C-alpha cells in the first residue's frame, strides 16, 4: 500500500491532528502526506499531484469543500481521486449534499483518529 494523501483544512490544529493520525501510514507504508490551508491551494495540489485520497473540510475561505469536490469530479484526469469530506456539519442534508458533490465518504468532526486511519487504509487499498 502506497500513495498520497492530501489534508485540506483551514484550521492549523485540525491539519496537524490529521497529519499525526496518518503518520503511521507514512512510516509503515511510505505514504506521502500533503497539506493545504484552503480550497484554492487544495485544488492546485490535487490537479498537480493527483493524490489517492483527500480529507477535505467543507467550510473554508476562498473555495469551500463542495466546490473543490465538484471541480475534481468535473475533471476526467482526476477520476481516481477519492474525497472524504470532514466537517462539523453533521446534518443528513449536509451529508447528502457532500455525496452529491462527489465525495465518496463523509466524516463528522470531532473525528475518531482510529476511524480516519481505517478509512485512509481502506481507500488506499482501492
PDB file of C-alpha atoms in Angstrom:
ATOM      1  CA  UNK A   1       0.000   0.000   0.000  1.00  0.00           C
ATOM      2  CA  UNK A   2       1.480   3.301  -1.063  1.00  0.00           C
ATOM      3  CA  UNK A   3       0.170   6.559  -2.421  1.00  0.00           C
ATOM      4  CA  UNK A   4      -0.511  10.129  -1.466  1.00  0.00           C
ATOM      5  CA  UNK A   5      -2.978  11.628   0.988  1.00  0.00           C
ATOM      6  CA  UNK A   6      -3.880  15.314   0.969  1.00  0.00           C
ATOM      7  CA  UNK A   7      -5.377  17.038   4.024  1.00  0.00           C
ATOM      8  CA  UNK A   8      -7.221  20.290   3.212  1.00  0.00           C
ATOM      9  CA  UNK A   9      -8.421  22.280   6.224  1.00  0.00           C
ATOM     10  CA  UNK A  10      -8.173  25.950   7.141  1.00  0.00           C
ATOM     11  CA  UNK A  11      -7.684  25.138  10.842  1.00  0.00           C
ATOM     12  CA  UNK A  12      -3.997  24.510  11.590  1.00  0.00           C
ATOM     13  CA  UNK A  13      -4.652  22.296  14.633  1.00  0.00           C
ATOM     14  CA  UNK A  14      -7.011  20.047  12.633  1.00  0.00           C
ATOM     15  CA  UNK A  15      -4.401  19.692   9.866  1.00  0.00           C
ATOM     16  CA  UNK A  16      -1.753  18.813  12.452  1.00  0.00           C
ATOM     17  CA  UNK A  17      -4.039  16.314  14.199  1.00  0.00           C
ATOM     18  CA  UNK A  18      -4.816  14.610  10.878  1.00  0.00           C
ATOM     19  CA  UNK A  19      -1.130  14.557   9.935  1.00  0.00           C
ATOM     20  CA  UNK A  20      -0.247  12.946  13.270  1.00  0.00           C
ATOM     21  CA  UNK A  21      -3.085  10.441  12.829  1.00  0.00           C
ATOM     22  CA  UNK A  22      -1.898   9.487   9.339  1.00  0.00           C
ATOM     23  CA  UNK A  23       1.825   9.460  10.223  1.00  0.00           C
ATOM     24  CA  UNK A  24       1.641   5.716  10.825  1.00  0.00           C
ATOM     25  CA  UNK A  25       0.887   5.220   7.097  1.00  0.00           C
ATOM     26  CA  UNK A  26       3.896   7.379   6.221  1.00  0.00           C
ATOM     27  CA  UNK A  27       6.192   5.329   8.464  1.00  0.00           C
ATOM     28  CA  UNK A  28       4.787   1.843   7.764  1.00  0.00           C
ATOM     29  CA  UNK A  29       3.769   2.077   4.103  1.00  0.00           C
ATOM     30  CA  UNK A  30       5.663   5.017   2.587  1.00  0.00           C
ATOM     31  CA  UNK A  31       2.516   7.055   2.025  1.00  0.00           C
ATOM     32  CA  UNK A  32       3.153  10.751   1.284  1.00  0.00           C
ATOM     33  CA  UNK A  33       1.066  13.236   3.253  1.00  0.00           C
ATOM     34  CA  UNK A  34       0.475  16.707   1.832  1.00  0.00           C
ATOM     35  CA  UNK A  35      -1.487  19.579   3.364  1.00  0.00           C
ATOM     36  CA  UNK A  36      -3.289  22.705   2.190  1.00  0.00           C
ATOM     37  CA  UNK A  37      -4.856  25.560   4.153  1.00  0.00           C
ATOM     38  CA  UNK A  38      -7.770  26.416   1.869  1.00  0.00           C
ATOM     39  CA  UNK A  39      -9.773  25.111  -1.078  1.00  0.00           C
ATOM     40  CA  UNK A  40      -7.860  27.003  -3.766  1.00  0.00           C
ATOM     41  CA  UNK A  41      -4.488  25.736  -2.526  1.00  0.00           C
ATOM     42  CA  UNK A  42      -6.001  22.245  -2.155  1.00  0.00           C
ATOM     43  CA  UNK A  43      -7.356  22.280  -5.706  1.00  0.00           C
ATOM     44  CA  UNK A  44      -3.928  23.273  -7.034  1.00  0.00           C
ATOM     45  CA  UNK A  45      -2.278  20.356  -5.222  1.00  0.00           C
ATOM     46  CA  UNK A  46      -4.996  17.932  -6.361  1.00  0.00           C
ATOM     47  CA  UNK A  47      -4.524  18.995 -10.003  1.00  0.00           C
ATOM     48  CA  UNK A  48      -0.725  18.733  -9.776  1.00  0.00           C
ATOM     49  CA  UNK A  49      -0.215  15.700  -7.537  1.00  0.00           C
ATOM     50  CA  UNK A  50      -3.404  13.645  -8.152  1.00  0.00           C
ATOM     51  CA  UNK A  51      -3.457  12.262  -4.581  1.00  0.00           C
ATOM     52  CA  UNK A  52      -5.170   8.930  -3.952  1.00  0.00           C
ATOM     53  CA  UNK A  53      -7.169  10.256  -1.004  1.00  0.00           C
ATOM     54  CA  UNK A  54      -8.213  13.772   0.044  1.00  0.00           C
ATOM     55  CA  UNK A  55      -9.535  14.584   3.518  1.00  0.00           C
ATOM     56  CA  UNK A  56     -11.426  17.782   2.772  1.00  0.00           C
ATOM     57  CA  UNK A  57     -13.024  20.295   5.123  1.00  0.00           C
ATOM     58  CA  UNK A  58     -16.249  21.903   3.874  1.00  0.00           C
ATOM     59  CA  UNK A  59     -16.265  25.358   5.476  1.00  0.00           C
ATOM     60  CA  UNK A  60     -13.142  27.117   4.222  1.00  0.00           C
ATOM     61  CA  UNK A  61     -12.227  30.520   2.784  1.00  0.00           C
ATOM     62  CA  UNK A  62     -11.679  31.111  -0.957  1.00  0.00           C
ATOM     63  CA  UNK A  63     -13.291  27.835  -2.114  1.00  0.00           C
ATOM     64  CA  UNK A  64     -15.398  25.538   0.052  1.00  0.00           C
ATOM     65  CA  UNK A  65     -15.180  21.749   0.112  1.00  0.00           C
ATOM     66  CA  UNK A  66     -18.300  21.260  -2.007  1.00  0.00           C
ATOM     67  CA  UNK A  67     -16.802  23.453  -4.757  1.00  0.00           C
ATOM     68  CA  UNK A  68     -13.488  21.570  -4.623  1.00  0.00           C
ATOM     69  CA  UNK A  69     -15.388  18.284  -4.814  1.00  0.00           C
ATOM     70  CA  UNK A  70     -17.414  19.365  -7.851  1.00  0.00           C
ATOM     71  CA  UNK A  71     -14.322  20.727  -9.610  1.00  0.00           C
ATOM     72  CA  UNK A  72     -12.416  17.460  -9.038  1.00  0.00           C
ATOM     73  CA  UNK A  73     -15.375  15.394 -10.279  1.00  0.00           C
ATOM     74  CA  UNK A  74     -15.688  17.531 -13.422  1.00  0.00           C
ATOM     75  CA  UNK A  75     -12.092  16.733 -14.471  1.00  0.00           C
ATOM     76  CA  UNK A  76     -11.696  13.242 -16.003  1.00  0.00           C
ATOM     77  CA  UNK A  77      -7.941  13.337 -15.269  1.00  0.00           C
ATOM     78  CA  UNK A  78      -8.809  13.347 -11.547  1.00  0.00           C
ATOM     79  CA  UNK A  79     -11.305  10.481 -11.624  1.00  0.00           C
ATOM     80  CA  UNK A  80      -9.096   8.321  -9.380  1.00  0.00           C
ATOM     81  CA  UNK A  81      -9.030  10.871  -6.530  1.00  0.00           C
ATOM     82  CA  UNK A  82     -11.155   9.716  -3.581  1.00  0.00           C
ATOM     83  CA  UNK A  83     -12.575  12.519  -1.438  1.00  0.00           C
ATOM     84  CA  UNK A  84     -13.578  12.205   2.209  1.00  0.00           C
ATOM     85  CA  UNK A  85     -15.428  15.248   3.495  1.00  0.00           C
ATOM     86  CA  UNK A  86     -14.538  16.032   7.081  1.00  0.00           C
ATOM     87  CA  UNK A  87     -16.815  18.576   8.669  1.00  0.00           C
ATOM     88  CA  UNK A  88     -18.640  19.849  11.710  1.00  0.00           C
ATOM     89  CA  UNK A  89     -21.817  19.958   9.592  1.00  0.00           C
ATOM     90  CA  UNK A  90     -23.392  16.680  10.652  1.00  0.00           C
ATOM     91  CA  UNK A  91     -26.938  17.038   9.322  1.00  0.00           C
ATOM     92  CA  UNK A  92     -28.252  14.444   6.875  1.00  0.00           C
ATOM     93  CA  UNK A  93     -28.875  17.203   4.299  1.00  0.00           C
ATOM     94  CA  UNK A  94     -25.207  18.246   4.532  1.00  0.00           C
ATOM     95  CA  UNK A  95     -24.106  14.631   4.123  1.00  0.00           C
ATOM     96  CA  UNK A  96     -26.309  14.192   1.063  1.00  0.00           C
ATOM     97  CA  UNK A  97     -25.042  17.480  -0.407  1.00  0.00           C
ATOM     98  CA  UNK A  98     -21.441  16.284   0.050  1.00  0.00           C
ATOM     99  CA  UNK A  99     -22.052  12.873  -1.507  1.00  0.00           C
ATOM    100  CA  UNK A 100     -23.978  14.503  -4.378  1.00  0.00           C
ATOM    101  CA  UNK A 101     -20.984  16.812  -4.959  1.00  0.00           C
ATOM    102  CA  UNK A 102     -18.812  13.734  -5.484  1.00  0.00           C
ATOM    103  CA  UNK A 103     -17.366  12.746  -2.113  1.00  0.00           C
ATOM    104  CA  UNK A 104     -17.083   9.014  -1.505  1.00  0.00           C
ATOM    105  CA  UNK A 105     -17.387   9.378   2.256  1.00  0.00           C
ATOM    106  CA  UNK A 106     -18.467  11.879   4.885  1.00  0.00           C
ATOM    107  CA  UNK A 107     -16.993  12.033   8.409  1.00  0.00           C
ATOM    108  CA  UNK A 108     -18.074  14.491  11.080  1.00  0.00           C
ATOM    109  CA  UNK A 109     -15.868  16.455  13.479  1.00  0.00           C
ATOM    110  CA  UNK A 110     -14.814  15.768  16.126  1.00  0.00           C
ATOM    111  CA  UNK A 111     -13.486  12.693  14.357  1.00  0.00           C
ATOM    112  CA  UNK A 112     -12.154   9.452  15.784  1.00  0.00           C
ATOM    113  CA  UNK A 113      -8.458   9.164  14.750  1.00  0.00           C
ATOM    114  CA  UNK A 114      -8.779   5.359  14.524  1.00  0.00           C
ATOM    115  CA  UNK A 115     -11.692   5.755  12.105  1.00  0.00           C
ATOM    116  CA  UNK A 116      -9.713   8.232   9.966  1.00  0.00           C
ATOM    117  CA  UNK A 117      -6.793   5.787   9.804  1.00  0.00           C
ATOM    118  CA  UNK A 118      -9.123   2.903   8.935  1.00  0.00           C
ATOM    119  CA  UNK A 119     -10.813   4.927   6.157  1.00  0.00           C
ATOM    120  CA  UNK A 120      -7.429   6.033   4.750  1.00  0.00           C
ATOM    121  CA  UNK A 121      -6.158   2.420   4.625  1.00  0.00           C
ATOM    122  CA  UNK A 122      -9.374   1.194   3.036  1.00  0.00           C
ATOM    123  CA  UNK A 123      -9.331   3.875   0.316  1.00  0.00           C
ATOM    124  CA  UNK A 124      -5.608   3.440  -0.392  1.00  0.00           C
ATOM    125  CA  UNK A 125      -6.175  -0.277  -0.930  1.00  0.00           C
ATOM    126  CA  UNK A 126      -8.646   0.744  -3.580  1.00  0.00           C
TER     127      UNK A 126
END
